[in-house]
PDB file of C-alpha atoms in Angstrom:
ATOM      1  CA  MET A 288     173.514 244.194 176.551  1.00  0.00           C
ATOM      2  CA  PHE A 289     177.278 243.834 176.872  1.00  0.00           C
ATOM      3  CA  TRP A 290     177.863 246.564 174.276  1.00  0.00           C
ATOM      4  CA  PHE A 291     175.462 248.917 176.048  1.00  0.00           C
ATOM      5  CA  LEU A 292     177.312 248.427 179.332  1.00  0.00           C
ATOM      6  CA  LEU A 293     180.671 248.841 177.603  1.00  0.00           C
ATOM      7  CA  ALA A 294     179.535 252.066 175.915  1.00  0.00           C
ATOM      8  CA  THR A 295     178.122 253.346 179.219  1.00  0.00           C
ATOM      9  CA  VAL A 296     181.347 252.651 181.124  1.00  0.00           C
ATOM     10  CA  ALA A 297     183.412 254.231 178.328  1.00  0.00           C
ATOM     11  CA  SER A 298     181.159 257.303 178.318  1.00  0.00           C
ATOM     12  CA  PHE A 299     181.504 257.729 182.067  1.00  0.00           C
ATOM     13  CA  GLY A 300     185.258 257.273 181.736  1.00  0.00           C
ATOM     14  CA  VAL A 301     185.502 259.982 179.099  1.00  0.00           C
ATOM     15  CA  PHE A 302     183.261 262.312 181.105  1.00  0.00           C
ATOM     16  CA  PHE A 303     185.056 261.904 184.423  1.00  0.00           C
ATOM     17  CA  GLY A 304     188.548 261.431 182.952  1.00  0.00           C
ATOM     18  CA  ILE A 305     188.622 264.109 180.255  1.00  0.00           C
ATOM     19  CA  ILE A 306     185.617 266.445 180.262  1.00  0.00           C
ATOM     20  CA  LEU A 307     185.379 267.197 183.993  1.00  0.00           C
ATOM     21  CA  PRO A 308     189.095 268.005 184.485  1.00  0.00           C
ATOM     22  CA  GLU A 309     189.030 270.308 181.445  1.00  0.00           C
ATOM     23  CA  LEU A 310     185.845 271.919 182.746  1.00  0.00           C
ATOM     24  CA  GLN A 311     187.553 272.496 186.091  1.00  0.00           C
ATOM     25  CA  LYS A 312     190.497 274.176 184.333  1.00  0.00           C
ATOM     26  CA  PHE A 313     187.999 276.400 182.494  1.00  0.00           C
ATOM     27  CA  ARG A 314     186.308 277.317 185.778  1.00  0.00           C
ATOM     28  CA  VAL A 315     189.647 278.252 187.350  1.00  0.00           C
ATOM     29  CA  THR A 316     190.780 280.253 184.306  1.00  0.00           C
ATOM     30  CA  ALA A 317     187.475 282.114 184.056  1.00  0.00           C
ATOM     31  CA  ASP A 318     187.396 282.628 187.852  1.00  0.00           C
ATOM     32  CA  ILE A 319     183.870 281.181 187.973  1.00  0.00           C
ATOM     33  CA  ILE A 320     184.256 279.639 191.433  1.00  0.00           C
ATOM     34  CA  ALA A 321     185.088 283.045 192.967  1.00  0.00           C
ATOM     35  CA  LYS A 322     182.062 284.547 191.199  1.00  0.00           C
ATOM     36  CA  ILE A 323     179.833 281.816 192.622  1.00  0.00           C
ATOM     37  CA  GLU A 324     181.064 282.467 196.152  1.00  0.00           C
ATOM     38  CA  THR A 325     180.489 286.249 196.106  1.00  0.00           C
ATOM     39  CA  ASP A 326     177.681 287.597 198.273  1.00  0.00           C
ATOM     40  CA  GLY A 327     175.762 289.575 195.624  1.00  0.00           C
ATOM     41  CA  VAL A 328     175.027 286.565 193.416  1.00  0.00           C
ATOM     42  CA  THR A 329     171.477 285.230 193.467  1.00  0.00           C
ATOM     43  CA  ARG A 330     170.714 281.526 193.703  1.00  0.00           C
ATOM     44  CA  TRP A 331     169.604 281.417 190.037  1.00  0.00           C
ATOM     45  CA  GLN A 332     172.868 283.062 188.916  1.00  0.00           C
ATOM     46  CA  LYS A 333     174.830 280.508 190.951  1.00  0.00           C
ATOM     47  CA  ILE A 334     172.978 277.645 189.249  1.00  0.00           C
ATOM     48  CA  LYS A 335     173.659 279.172 185.830  1.00  0.00           C
ATOM     49  CA  LEU A 336     177.358 279.525 186.654  1.00  0.00           C
ATOM     50  CA  TRP A 337     177.610 275.912 187.857  1.00  0.00           C
ATOM     51  CA  LEU A 338     175.923 274.700 184.667  1.00  0.00           C
ATOM     52  CA  LEU A 339     178.225 276.791 182.484  1.00  0.00           C
ATOM     53  CA  GLY A 340     180.065 274.334 180.290  1.00  0.00           C
ATOM     54  CA  LEU A 341     177.749 271.417 181.055  1.00  0.00           C
ATOM     55  CA  LYS A 342     175.021 272.067 178.472  1.00  0.00           C
ATOM     56  CA  THR A 343     176.651 269.937 175.793  1.00  0.00           C
ATOM     57  CA  PRO A 344     177.466 266.892 177.991  1.00  0.00           C
ATOM     58  CA  LEU A 345     174.007 267.022 179.592  1.00  0.00           C
ATOM     59  CA  SER A 346     172.386 267.172 176.156  1.00  0.00           C
ATOM     60  CA  GLY A 347     174.430 264.140 175.130  1.00  0.00           C
ATOM     61  CA  LEU A 348     173.375 262.262 178.250  1.00  0.00           C
ATOM     62  CA  ILE A 349     169.725 262.990 177.511  1.00  0.00           C
ATOM     63  CA  GLY A 350     170.265 261.823 173.927  1.00  0.00           C
ATOM     64  CA  VAL A 351     171.756 258.537 175.079  1.00  0.00           C
ATOM     65  CA  LEU A 352     168.967 257.963 177.577  1.00  0.00           C
ATOM     66  CA  VAL A 353     166.215 258.713 175.083  1.00  0.00           C
ATOM     67  CA  THR A 354     167.622 256.546 172.309  1.00  0.00           C
ATOM     68  CA  ALA A 355     169.421 253.661 174.024  1.00  0.00           C
ATOM     69  CA  LEU A 356     167.702 253.139 177.340  1.00  0.00           C
ATOM     70  CA  PRO A 357     164.286 252.064 175.968  1.00  0.00           C
ATOM     71  CA  GLY A 358     165.916 249.305 173.905  1.00  0.00           C
ATOM     72  CA  ALA A 359     168.019 248.146 176.834  1.00  0.00           C
ATOM     73  CA  LEU A 360     165.008 248.059 179.166  1.00  0.00           C
ATOM     74  CA  GLU A 361     162.985 246.119 176.580  1.00  0.00           C
ATOM     75  CA  GLN A 362     165.765 243.537 176.349  1.00  0.00           C
ATOM     76  CA  LEU A 363     165.650 243.174 180.113  1.00  0.00           C
ATOM     77  CA  HIS A 364     161.846 242.725 179.840  1.00  0.00           C
ATOM     78  CA  LEU A 365     161.242 245.444 182.381  1.00  0.00           C
ATOM     79  CA  VAL A 366     159.361 248.039 180.342  1.00  0.00           C
ATOM     80  CA  ASP A 367     157.816 248.068 176.871  1.00  0.00           C
ATOM     81  CA  PHE A 368     158.366 251.506 175.362  1.00  0.00           C
ATOM     82  CA  SER A 369     156.694 250.721 172.037  1.00  0.00           C
ATOM     83  CA  ALA A 370     153.513 252.410 173.263  1.00  0.00           C
ATOM     84  CA  PHE A 371     155.401 255.691 173.782  1.00  0.00           C
ATOM     85  CA  PHE A 372     157.620 255.909 170.721  1.00  0.00           C
ATOM     86  CA  THR A 373     158.992 253.748 167.972  1.00  0.00           C
ATOM     87  CA  ALA A 374     162.567 253.504 166.757  1.00  0.00           C
ATOM     88  CA  ASP A 375     161.689 256.033 164.047  1.00  0.00           C
ATOM     89  CA  ILE A 376     160.684 258.632 166.636  1.00  0.00           C
ATOM     90  CA  ALA A 377     163.760 257.876 168.757  1.00  0.00           C
ATOM     91  CA  LEU A 378     165.909 258.534 165.682  1.00  0.00           C
ATOM     92  CA  LYS A 379     164.234 261.925 165.183  1.00  0.00           C
ATOM     93  CA  ILE A 380     164.729 262.767 168.857  1.00  0.00           C
ATOM     94  CA  SER A 381     168.416 261.828 168.708  1.00  0.00           C
ATOM     95  CA  GLY A 382     168.833 263.981 165.581  1.00  0.00           C
ATOM     96  CA  ALA A 383     167.246 266.939 167.367  1.00  0.00           C
ATOM     97  CA  ILE A 384     169.517 266.391 170.367  1.00  0.00           C
ATOM     98  CA  MET A 385     172.599 266.264 168.118  1.00  0.00           C
ATOM     99  CA  LEU A 386     171.521 269.610 166.685  1.00  0.00           C
ATOM    100  CA  LEU A 387     170.999 270.932 170.240  1.00  0.00           C
ATOM    101  CA  MET A 388     174.482 269.761 171.211  1.00  0.00           C
ATOM    102  CA  THR A 389     176.009 271.505 168.214  1.00  0.00           C
ATOM    103  CA  VAL A 390     174.209 274.774 168.946  1.00  0.00           C
ATOM    104  CA  THR A 391     175.034 274.742 172.674  1.00  0.00           C
ATOM    105  CA  HIS A 392     178.666 273.930 171.887  1.00  0.00           C
ATOM    106  CA  ILE A 393     178.927 276.876 169.481  1.00  0.00           C
ATOM    107  CA  PHE A 394     177.274 279.230 172.001  1.00  0.00           C
ATOM    108  CA  GLY A 395     179.617 277.880 174.686  1.00  0.00           C
ATOM    109  CA  ILE A 396     182.691 278.602 172.584  1.00  0.00           C
ATOM    110  CA  ALA A 397     181.419 282.119 171.873  1.00  0.00           C
ATOM    111  CA  ALA A 398     180.730 282.727 175.579  1.00  0.00           C
ATOM    112  CA  ALA A 399     184.148 281.375 176.597  1.00  0.00           C
ATOM    113  CA  ALA A 400     185.853 283.665 174.098  1.00  0.00           C
ATOM    114  CA  LYS A 401     184.285 286.696 175.804  1.00  0.00           C
ATOM    115  CA  ILE A 402     185.552 285.730 179.287  1.00  0.00           C
ATOM    116  CA  GLU A 403     188.612 287.567 180.518  1.00  0.00           C
ATOM    117  CA  PRO A 404     191.148 285.103 181.946  1.00  0.00           C
ATOM    118  CA  LYS A 405     191.941 285.356 185.638  1.00  0.00           C
ATOM    119  CA  LYS A 406     194.948 287.550 186.183  1.00  0.00           C
ATOM    120  CA  GLU A 407     197.825 286.038 188.120  1.00  0.00           C
ATOM    121  CA  ASP A 408     199.001 288.092 191.107  1.00  0.00           C
TER     122      ASP A 408
END
């Protein structure tokens, strides 16, 4: 349980210490915040703009929850997940999520390359 907590704290540290500041720099460079605040943008477009750059970290979070959380909850004797899926199925799910993370990361890089940087006045 100690290692799970240590990995969780380290993951949150990396996310809030490295990923989020870099994502904020990307949003400023791509002028996404100004696009979100314009009047002609629909609610769905605003949600898509806010999620831009978060597909890969969210996929990773889902992967960690699907693979690690059932084992941690079983150790705490709160929930028995063996009726839902075995370790074999969790391994297949984590493999699919790693593939999803790779694909979303590649699409994210391609989308970021198409964005014109914000021009300084």
